Amino acid sequence: MPPSGNPPIEPGKAGHQRSLRRITLDASPALSARIADLVLAAFDTPDASSATLIVADLRAAPGLRRAFGIAAARRGHTLCLPPRIITTHDALAEALPGHSVEPPARRAARLYGMVRAHGWYQRESLWDTCAAVIALADELGEAQVATLTEGEWQRAIRAAYKRGVEYADSREARLVWEVWHAESGSTTAAASAATAASAASAATAASAASTTASTAEPLAPTVFNVMALQALATNGCGPLFMLNAGRMSARWLHALEQAAARVPVTLIELAPPQWTRQVWRDIESAVDEEAATNGTAEASAALPSIRILAADSLEAEAAAVEAQVCAWLAQGTRHIALIAFDTLVARRARALLERRQVLLADEAGWRLSTTSAATAVMRWIEAVQGGMPSRTVLDWLKSPFVLSDIERSQRETAIAAIEDAVHRHDITRFAPALLQASELPPDAIVLIERLLGAEAAWPRGEQTFDAWMMALDAALDQLGIRSLLGRDAAGA
């Protein structure tokens, strides 16, 4: 059902240009106010609820809604009905109901099996390889190059990288092509299906959507995006505004141009603030000047506020950050911002600064894999897959997430008794023989039995991804990890 409010402008009527309207705004503190003025200017009343505003991040919505209220008040209105504000992800999901994107974990697991079957890489690097291949396949999909044959692909690789036939036919290039071709090969059929669905009646489309929702398999991201954007272009109703803060993909731009033939569509593109543009021009001039004279990328003496430092390692880069921040603090500077492009450097710089009692308000966060919640889960998998080595299990048992359903002092006493028995009898692996240790108290015996029971229930050999996830889910309950995990910010 279309949103309530002013009816959309019909194609061909006054005010609708039948073409995409593109506007560039500066990324400044007044951005929300300018967007509100721009949207409300398209309506005769403060009711803009028939329009849709697409943003990249829903955290921008509260500020935008406040800006709409202020903009309406400036026009003498006591009430404002702002447009519906949704994200690009939600816009695609609404355009293609009954379909879903294949979960990243399942997609990675499927690719893992493909790479492992080829035997091209060591197991230790397989997951990183899968992540890199998936990222590249998605980038190729966004570039809308799904019509290339294998021969055209190889010629494109040779032209792009100035390499010979051997490189174009290498295992890396072959793997990327196989994954990308497998996921994007059906995009033409997907687009045709989406076009056919949009031409059907509303009742037929709704019935098809409900049937598809219960039977359709999740789609690869490339296929889903093609179908959703096609549906958005042909089925959307009401004026559409899209805020684009980055590079607009060819597929999105094509969809907006198609939609503009039916309803008013405005693409709001952000330009960097004037001061940042000037800074980067100065940096480029300084680098070009120094490179021309000295062949180096040292900072120019004419620009004392800009320094470009060379670092030959991550440690040197973090140390340079520490030295500069401390120097600024010594000069009395109190408002300092650090923009990190590498999480390892950011974490090391933070550690070095905190060693000097300089605390950072870290807004970048931490990788999930570095949290204690993730460690508790991963260490169990390592232990059970490795045959329950005593050292690994004892280290894992000391995590506060493990056996959190047992009172802390009782748990610590039992673990200490187990550790003592392991060292006393030189037990290298947790096994039923450990229960024969005469000095173990009852609480320790119960704890060992729980661990051995979870270990016995863990599947062996080749399993499907769903089977592994079900086994892990059961182990989280059996080992008392889930209760505390659910109360942790990262674990939840």
PDB file of C-alpha atoms in Angstrom, residues 148-395:
ATOM      1  CA  LEU A 148      31.570 -11.473 -19.803  1.00  0.00           C
ATOM      2  CA  THR A 149      32.450 -14.919 -21.061  1.00  0.00           C
ATOM      3  CA  GLU A 150      35.488 -16.723 -19.708  1.00  0.00           C
ATOM      4  CA  GLY A 151      37.565 -15.616 -22.708  1.00  0.00           C
ATOM      5  CA  GLU A 152      36.483 -11.999 -22.291  1.00  0.00           C
ATOM      6  CA  TRP A 153      37.284 -12.248 -18.589  1.00  0.00           C
ATOM      7  CA  GLN A 154      40.828 -13.419 -19.288  1.00  0.00           C
ATOM      8  CA  ARG A 155      41.383 -10.653 -21.848  1.00  0.00           C
ATOM      9  CA  ALA A 156      40.124  -8.090 -19.333  1.00  0.00           C
ATOM     10  CA  ILE A 157      42.511  -9.414 -16.674  1.00  0.00           C
ATOM     11  CA  ARG A 158      45.457  -9.243 -19.073  1.00  0.00           C
ATOM     12  CA  ALA A 159      44.546  -5.695 -20.100  1.00  0.00           C
ATOM     13  CA  ALA A 160      43.936  -4.454 -16.555  1.00  0.00           C
ATOM     14  CA  TYR A 161      47.039  -5.928 -14.942  1.00  0.00           C
ATOM     15  CA  LYS A 162      49.373  -5.892 -17.955  1.00  0.00           C
ATOM     16  CA  ARG A 163      50.080  -9.575 -17.399  1.00  0.00           C
ATOM     17  CA  GLY A 164      50.321 -12.502 -19.759  1.00  0.00           C
ATOM     18  CA  VAL A 165      48.085 -15.480 -20.383  1.00  0.00           C
ATOM     19  CA  GLU A 166      49.608 -17.352 -17.437  1.00  0.00           C
ATOM     20  CA  TYR A 167      48.400 -14.765 -14.925  1.00  0.00           C
ATOM     21  CA  ALA A 168      44.933 -14.500 -16.479  1.00  0.00           C
ATOM     22  CA  ASP A 169      44.601 -18.283 -16.211  1.00  0.00           C
ATOM     23  CA  SER A 170      46.112 -18.482 -12.718  1.00  0.00           C
ATOM     24  CA  ARG A 171      44.316 -20.169  -9.844  1.00  0.00           C
ATOM     25  CA  GLU A 172      43.418 -16.811  -8.267  1.00  0.00           C
ATOM     26  CA  ALA A 173      41.875 -15.388 -11.438  1.00  0.00           C
ATOM     27  CA  ARG A 174      40.140 -18.694 -12.160  1.00  0.00           C
ATOM     28  CA  LEU A 175      38.666 -18.887  -8.658  1.00  0.00           C
ATOM     29  CA  VAL A 176      37.318 -15.339  -8.752  1.00  0.00           C
ATOM     30  CA  TRP A 177      35.775 -15.948 -12.154  1.00  0.00           C
ATOM     31  CA  GLU A 178      34.109 -19.204 -11.076  1.00  0.00           C
ATOM     32  CA  VAL A 179      32.558 -17.628  -7.976  1.00  0.00           C
ATOM     33  CA  TRP A 180      31.468 -14.458  -9.704  1.00  0.00           C
ATOM     34  CA  HIS A 181      30.102 -16.282 -12.754  1.00  0.00           C
ATOM     35  CA  ALA A 182      28.207 -18.779 -10.588  1.00  0.00           C
ATOM     36  CA  GLU A 183      26.543 -15.992  -8.596  1.00  0.00           C
ATOM     37  CA  SER A 184      25.943 -13.492 -11.382  1.00  0.00           C
ATOM     38  CA  GLY A 185      25.204 -15.829 -14.262  1.00  0.00           C
ATOM     39  CA  SER A 186      21.488 -15.733 -13.533  1.00  0.00           C
ATOM     40  CA  THR A 187      21.204 -11.959 -13.312  1.00  0.00           C
ATOM     41  CA  THR A 188      19.717 -11.679 -16.800  1.00  0.00           C
ATOM     42  CA  ALA A 189      17.022 -14.189 -15.927  1.00  0.00           C
ATOM     43  CA  ALA A 190      16.507 -12.457 -12.608  1.00  0.00           C
ATOM     44  CA  ALA A 191      15.987  -9.102 -14.281  1.00  0.00           C
ATOM     45  CA  SER A 192      13.498 -10.639 -16.707  1.00  0.00           C
ATOM     46  CA  ALA A 193      11.633 -12.247 -13.818  1.00  0.00           C
ATOM     47  CA  ALA A 194      11.479  -8.958 -11.960  1.00  0.00           C
ATOM     48  CA  THR A 195      10.179  -7.160 -15.053  1.00  0.00           C
ATOM     49  CA  ALA A 196       7.504  -9.804 -15.580  1.00  0.00           C
ATOM     50  CA  ALA A 197       6.451  -9.584 -11.955  1.00  0.00           C
ATOM     51  CA  SER A 198       6.115  -5.810 -12.144  1.00  0.00           C
ATOM     52  CA  ALA A 199       3.810  -6.134 -15.180  1.00  0.00           C
ATOM     53  CA  ALA A 200       1.473  -8.509 -13.346  1.00  0.00           C
ATOM     54  CA  SER A 201      -1.577  -7.317 -11.457  1.00  0.00           C
ATOM     55  CA  ALA A 202      -1.281  -6.366  -7.782  1.00  0.00           C
ATOM     56  CA  ALA A 203      -3.243  -9.419  -6.649  1.00  0.00           C
ATOM     57  CA  THR A 204      -1.177 -11.790  -8.742  1.00  0.00           C
ATOM     58  CA  ALA A 205       2.051 -10.208  -7.557  1.00  0.00           C
ATOM     59  CA  ALA A 206       1.010 -10.476  -3.923  1.00  0.00           C
ATOM     60  CA  SER A 207       0.084 -14.140  -4.378  1.00  0.00           C
ATOM     61  CA  ALA A 208       3.381 -14.856  -6.114  1.00  0.00           C
ATOM     62  CA  ALA A 209       5.298 -13.077  -3.357  1.00  0.00           C
ATOM     63  CA  SER A 210       3.625 -15.118  -0.626  1.00  0.00           C
ATOM     64  CA  THR A 211       4.323 -18.343  -2.509  1.00  0.00           C
ATOM     65  CA  THR A 212       7.916 -17.369  -3.147  1.00  0.00           C
ATOM     66  CA  ALA A 213       8.438 -16.463   0.511  1.00  0.00           C
ATOM     67  CA  SER A 214       7.805 -20.026   1.579  1.00  0.00           C
ATOM     68  CA  THR A 215       9.635 -21.823  -1.229  1.00  0.00           C
ATOM     69  CA  ALA A 216      12.417 -19.628  -2.653  1.00  0.00           C
ATOM     70  CA  GLU A 217      16.017 -20.258  -1.709  1.00  0.00           C
ATOM     71  CA  PRO A 218      18.071 -17.250  -0.597  1.00  0.00           C
ATOM     72  CA  LEU A 219      19.565 -15.414  -3.550  1.00  0.00           C
ATOM     73  CA  ALA A 220      23.167 -14.448  -4.149  1.00  0.00           C
ATOM     74  CA  PRO A 221      23.671 -10.716  -3.464  1.00  0.00           C
ATOM     75  CA  THR A 222      24.235  -9.884  -7.141  1.00  0.00           C
ATOM     76  CA  VAL A 223      21.023 -11.615  -8.244  1.00  0.00           C
ATOM     77  CA  PHE A 224      19.014 -10.107  -5.391  1.00  0.00           C
ATOM     78  CA  ASN A 225      20.240  -6.584  -6.156  1.00  0.00           C
ATOM     79  CA  VAL A 226      19.387  -6.892  -9.854  1.00  0.00           C
ATOM     80  CA  MET A 227      15.846  -8.085  -9.115  1.00  0.00           C
ATOM     81  CA  ALA A 228      15.244  -5.596  -6.287  1.00  0.00           C
ATOM     82  CA  LEU A 229      16.508  -2.579  -8.216  1.00  0.00           C
ATOM     83  CA  GLN A 230      14.439  -3.562 -11.232  1.00  0.00           C
ATOM     84  CA  ALA A 231      11.362  -3.813  -9.004  1.00  0.00           C
ATOM     85  CA  LEU A 232      12.184  -0.501  -7.333  1.00  0.00           C
ATOM     86  CA  ALA A 233      12.452   1.185 -10.716  1.00  0.00           C
ATOM     87  CA  THR A 234       9.154  -0.152 -12.031  1.00  0.00           C
ATOM     88  CA  ASN A 235       6.948  -0.524  -8.948  1.00  0.00           C
ATOM     89  CA  GLY A 236       7.899   2.444  -6.730  1.00  0.00           C
ATOM     90  CA  CYS A 237       5.223   4.999  -5.913  1.00  0.00           C
ATOM     91  CA  GLY A 238       5.529   8.508  -4.550  1.00  0.00           C
ATOM     92  CA  PRO A 239       8.373  11.014  -4.887  1.00  0.00           C
ATOM     93  CA  LEU A 240      11.760   9.524  -4.122  1.00  0.00           C
ATOM     94  CA  PHE A 241      14.807  11.248  -2.617  1.00  0.00           C
ATOM     95  CA  MET A 242      18.114   9.446  -2.162  1.00  0.00           C
ATOM     96  CA  LEU A 243      21.035  10.724  -0.105  1.00  0.00           C
ATOM     97  CA  ASN A 244      24.285   9.389  -1.521  1.00  0.00           C
ATOM     98  CA  ALA A 245      27.425   9.954   0.545  1.00  0.00           C
ATOM     99  CA  GLY A 246      29.776   7.800  -1.520  1.00  0.00           C
ATOM    100  CA  ARG A 247      30.273   6.424  -4.998  1.00  0.00           C
ATOM    101  CA  MET A 248      26.971   5.570  -6.673  1.00  0.00           C
ATOM    102  CA  SER A 249      26.995   2.134  -8.288  1.00  0.00           C
ATOM    103  CA  ALA A 250      26.001   1.849 -11.930  1.00  0.00           C
ATOM    104  CA  ARG A 251      23.038  -0.379 -11.056  1.00  0.00           C
ATOM    105  CA  TRP A 252      21.587   2.052  -8.500  1.00  0.00           C
ATOM    106  CA  LEU A 253      21.992   4.988 -10.867  1.00  0.00           C
ATOM    107  CA  HIS A 254      20.285   3.088 -13.694  1.00  0.00           C
ATOM    108  CA  ALA A 255      17.375   2.151 -11.414  1.00  0.00           C
ATOM    109  CA  LEU A 256      16.898   5.748 -10.278  1.00  0.00           C
ATOM    110  CA  GLU A 257      16.922   6.942 -13.892  1.00  0.00           C
ATOM    111  CA  GLN A 258      14.253   4.363 -14.762  1.00  0.00           C
ATOM    112  CA  ALA A 259      12.130   5.303 -11.753  1.00  0.00           C
ATOM    113  CA  ALA A 260      12.357   8.981 -12.695  1.00  0.00           C
ATOM    114  CA  ALA A 261      10.258   8.245 -15.778  1.00  0.00           C
ATOM    115  CA  ARG A 262       7.353   7.386 -13.469  1.00  0.00           C
ATOM    116  CA  VAL A 263       7.729   9.508 -10.334  1.00  0.00           C
ATOM    117  CA  PRO A 264       9.860  12.498  -9.297  1.00  0.00           C
ATOM    118  CA  VAL A 265      13.315  11.245  -8.229  1.00  0.00           C
ATOM    119  CA  THR A 266      16.013  13.442  -6.714  1.00  0.00           C
ATOM    120  CA  LEU A 267      19.549  12.208  -6.079  1.00  0.00           C
ATOM    121  CA  ILE A 268      21.262  14.256  -3.351  1.00  0.00           C
ATOM    122  CA  GLU A 269      25.026  13.850  -3.621  1.00  0.00           C
ATOM    123  CA  LEU A 270      27.428  15.040  -0.952  1.00  0.00           C
ATOM    124  CA  ALA A 271      30.531  17.046  -1.695  1.00  0.00           C
ATOM    125  CA  PRO A 272      33.354  17.239   0.854  1.00  0.00           C
ATOM    126  CA  PRO A 273      33.462  20.471   2.879  1.00  0.00           C
ATOM    127  CA  GLN A 274      35.407  23.310   1.291  1.00  0.00           C
ATOM    128  CA  TRP A 275      38.151  23.191   3.918  1.00  0.00           C
ATOM    129  CA  THR A 276      38.867  19.503   3.298  1.00  0.00           C
ATOM    130  CA  ARG A 277      39.027  20.073  -0.448  1.00  0.00           C
ATOM    131  CA  GLN A 278      41.562  22.835   0.101  1.00  0.00           C
ATOM    132  CA  VAL A 279      43.609  20.676   2.492  1.00  0.00           C
ATOM    133  CA  TRP A 280      43.836  17.836   0.006  1.00  0.00           C
ATOM    134  CA  ARG A 281      44.777  20.241  -2.790  1.00  0.00           C
ATOM    135  CA  ASP A 282      47.559  21.576  -0.566  1.00  0.00           C
ATOM    136  CA  ILE A 283      48.728  18.055   0.263  1.00  0.00           C
ATOM    137  CA  GLU A 284      48.794  17.045  -3.388  1.00  0.00           C
ATOM    138  CA  SER A 285      50.739  20.197  -4.292  1.00  0.00           C
ATOM    139  CA  ALA A 286      53.246  19.584  -1.487  1.00  0.00           C
ATOM    140  CA  VAL A 287      53.778  15.947  -2.454  1.00  0.00           C
ATOM    141  CA  ASP A 288      54.130  16.796  -6.152  1.00  0.00           C
ATOM    142  CA  GLU A 289      56.634  19.562  -5.365  1.00  0.00           C
ATOM    143  CA  GLU A 290      58.783  17.402  -3.109  1.00  0.00           C
ATOM    144  CA  ALA A 291      58.602  14.430  -5.461  1.00  0.00           C
ATOM    145  CA  ALA A 292      59.744  16.640  -8.344  1.00  0.00           C
ATOM    146  CA  THR A 293      62.698  18.069  -6.423  1.00  0.00           C
ATOM    147  CA  ASN A 294      63.797  15.308  -4.051  1.00  0.00           C
ATOM    148  CA  GLY A 295      61.956  12.233  -5.225  1.00  0.00           C
ATOM    149  CA  THR A 296      60.445  11.814  -1.734  1.00  0.00           C
ATOM    150  CA  ALA A 297      57.077  12.223  -0.065  1.00  0.00           C
ATOM    151  CA  GLU A 298      58.309  14.403   2.808  1.00  0.00           C
ATOM    152  CA  ALA A 299      56.150  17.246   4.055  1.00  0.00           C
ATOM    153  CA  SER A 300      56.632  20.609   2.391  1.00  0.00           C
ATOM    154  CA  ALA A 301      58.239  23.374   4.449  1.00  0.00           C
ATOM    155  CA  ALA A 302      55.684  25.756   2.976  1.00  0.00           C
ATOM    156  CA  LEU A 303      52.907  23.816   4.719  1.00  0.00           C
ATOM    157  CA  PRO A 304      53.872  23.556   8.401  1.00  0.00           C
ATOM    158  CA  SER A 305      50.377  22.360   9.393  1.00  0.00           C
ATOM    159  CA  ILE A 306      50.560  19.299   7.157  1.00  0.00           C
ATOM    160  CA  ARG A 307      53.051  16.507   7.738  1.00  0.00           C
ATOM    161  CA  ILE A 308      53.361  13.306   5.767  1.00  0.00           C
ATOM    162  CA  LEU A 309      55.398  10.705   7.632  1.00  0.00           C
ATOM    163  CA  ALA A 310      56.855   7.479   6.303  1.00  0.00           C
ATOM    164  CA  ALA A 311      56.697   4.348   8.467  1.00  0.00           C
ATOM    165  CA  ASP A 312      58.258   1.017   7.582  1.00  0.00           C
ATOM    166  CA  SER A 313      56.107  -1.034   9.971  1.00  0.00           C
ATOM    167  CA  LEU A 314      52.833  -0.963  11.873  1.00  0.00           C
ATOM    168  CA  GLU A 315      54.746  -0.463  15.110  1.00  0.00           C
ATOM    169  CA  ALA A 316      56.532   2.568  13.685  1.00  0.00           C
ATOM    170  CA  GLU A 317      53.227   4.002  12.485  1.00  0.00           C
ATOM    171  CA  ALA A 318      51.619   3.576  15.919  1.00  0.00           C
ATOM    172  CA  ALA A 319      54.695   5.097  17.595  1.00  0.00           C
ATOM    173  CA  ALA A 320      54.465   8.109  15.279  1.00  0.00           C
ATOM    174  CA  VAL A 321      50.835   8.590  16.276  1.00  0.00           C
ATOM    175  CA  GLU A 322      51.774   8.383  19.946  1.00  0.00           C
ATOM    176  CA  ALA A 323      54.592  10.910  19.585  1.00  0.00           C
ATOM    177  CA  GLN A 324      52.454  13.400  17.667  1.00  0.00           C
ATOM    178  CA  VAL A 325      49.485  13.206  20.044  1.00  0.00           C
ATOM    179  CA  CYS A 326      51.740  13.654  23.071  1.00  0.00           C
ATOM    180  CA  ALA A 327      53.422  16.622  21.382  1.00  0.00           C
ATOM    181  CA  TRP A 328      50.082  18.279  20.725  1.00  0.00           C
ATOM    182  CA  LEU A 329      48.973  17.678  24.305  1.00  0.00           C
ATOM    183  CA  ALA A 330      52.214  19.231  25.581  1.00  0.00           C
ATOM    184  CA  GLN A 331      51.449  22.314  23.459  1.00  0.00           C
ATOM    185  CA  GLY A 332      48.043  22.646  25.110  1.00  0.00           C
ATOM    186  CA  THR A 333      45.892  21.170  22.348  1.00  0.00           C
ATOM    187  CA  ARG A 334      42.877  19.393  23.799  1.00  0.00           C
ATOM    188  CA  HIS A 335      40.680  18.511  20.807  1.00  0.00           C
ATOM    189  CA  ILE A 336      42.450  15.825  18.789  1.00  0.00           C
ATOM    190  CA  ALA A 337      40.866  13.412  16.298  1.00  0.00           C
ATOM    191  CA  LEU A 338      42.502  10.229  15.043  1.00  0.00           C
ATOM    192  CA  ILE A 339      41.176   8.687  11.815  1.00  0.00           C
ATOM    193  CA  ALA A 340      42.337   5.088  11.586  1.00  0.00           C
ATOM    194  CA  PHE A 341      42.390   3.085   8.369  1.00  0.00           C
ATOM    195  CA  ASP A 342      43.939  -0.009   9.952  1.00  0.00           C
ATOM    196  CA  THR A 343      42.485  -1.613  13.067  1.00  0.00           C
ATOM    197  CA  LEU A 344      45.818  -3.118  14.111  1.00  0.00           C
ATOM    198  CA  VAL A 345      47.525   0.266  14.041  1.00  0.00           C
ATOM    199  CA  ALA A 346      44.600   1.848  15.866  1.00  0.00           C
ATOM    200  CA  ARG A 347      44.697  -0.748  18.647  1.00  0.00           C
ATOM    201  CA  ARG A 348      48.471  -0.440  19.035  1.00  0.00           C
ATOM    202  CA  ALA A 349      48.355   3.365  19.071  1.00  0.00           C
ATOM    203  CA  ARG A 350      45.618   3.230  21.681  1.00  0.00           C
ATOM    204  CA  ALA A 351      47.697   0.898  23.851  1.00  0.00           C
ATOM    205  CA  LEU A 352      50.764   3.144  23.588  1.00  0.00           C
ATOM    206  CA  LEU A 353      48.755   6.236  24.498  1.00  0.00           C
ATOM    207  CA  GLU A 354      46.988   4.567  27.419  1.00  0.00           C
ATOM    208  CA  ARG A 355      50.409   3.543  28.729  1.00  0.00           C
ATOM    209  CA  ARG A 356      51.052   7.291  28.997  1.00  0.00           C
ATOM    210  CA  GLN A 357      47.685   7.793  30.723  1.00  0.00           C
ATOM    211  CA  VAL A 358      46.138   9.312  27.580  1.00  0.00           C
ATOM    212  CA  LEU A 359      42.628   7.924  27.189  1.00  0.00           C
ATOM    213  CA  LEU A 360      40.811   7.773  23.862  1.00  0.00           C
ATOM    214  CA  ALA A 361      37.076   7.866  23.172  1.00  0.00           C
ATOM    215  CA  ASP A 362      37.233   4.996  20.701  1.00  0.00           C
ATOM    216  CA  GLU A 363      34.302   5.229  18.280  1.00  0.00           C
ATOM    217  CA  ALA A 364      35.707   2.661  15.847  1.00  0.00           C
ATOM    218  CA  GLY A 365      35.101  -0.283  18.183  1.00  0.00           C
ATOM    219  CA  TRP A 366      36.802  -3.666  18.136  1.00  0.00           C
ATOM    220  CA  ARG A 367      36.625  -6.644  15.861  1.00  0.00           C
ATOM    221  CA  LEU A 368      34.327  -9.312  17.204  1.00  0.00           C
ATOM    222  CA  SER A 369      37.143 -11.879  16.992  1.00  0.00           C
ATOM    223  CA  THR A 370      39.159  -9.900  19.567  1.00  0.00           C
ATOM    224  CA  THR A 371      36.440  -9.909  22.236  1.00  0.00           C
ATOM    225  CA  SER A 372      36.385 -12.279  25.197  1.00  0.00           C
ATOM    226  CA  ALA A 373      32.939 -13.495  24.119  1.00  0.00           C
ATOM    227  CA  ALA A 374      34.244 -14.651  20.736  1.00  0.00           C
ATOM    228  CA  THR A 375      37.331 -16.143  22.378  1.00  0.00           C
ATOM    229  CA  ALA A 376      35.204 -18.302  24.667  1.00  0.00           C
ATOM    230  CA  VAL A 377      33.422 -19.802  21.658  1.00  0.00           C
ATOM    231  CA  MET A 378      36.469 -20.197  19.436  1.00  0.00           C
ATOM    232  CA  ARG A 379      38.621 -21.771  22.137  1.00  0.00           C
ATOM    233  CA  TRP A 380      35.987 -24.468  22.706  1.00  0.00           C
ATOM    234  CA  ILE A 381      35.972 -25.282  18.992  1.00  0.00           C
ATOM    235  CA  GLU A 382      39.781 -25.449  18.990  1.00  0.00           C
ATOM    236  CA  ALA A 383      39.772 -27.710  22.042  1.00  0.00           C
ATOM    237  CA  VAL A 384      37.157 -30.183  20.845  1.00  0.00           C
ATOM    238  CA  GLN A 385      38.554 -30.282  17.296  1.00  0.00           C
ATOM    239  CA  GLY A 386      42.058 -30.809  18.664  1.00  0.00           C
ATOM    240  CA  GLY A 387      41.194 -33.766  20.904  1.00  0.00           C
ATOM    241  CA  MET A 388      40.692 -31.845  24.188  1.00  0.00           C
ATOM    242  CA  PRO A 389      44.353 -31.078  25.065  1.00  0.00           C
ATOM    243  CA  SER A 390      44.626 -30.337  28.776  1.00  0.00           C
ATOM    244  CA  ARG A 391      46.456 -27.029  28.442  1.00  0.00           C
ATOM    245  CA  THR A 392      43.894 -25.646  25.980  1.00  0.00           C
ATOM    246  CA  VAL A 393      40.925 -26.826  28.040  1.00  0.00           C
ATOM    247  CA  LEU A 394      42.286 -25.465  31.314  1.00  0.00           C
ATOM    248  CA  ASP A 395      42.961 -22.089  29.721  1.00  0.00           C
TER     249      ASP A 395
END
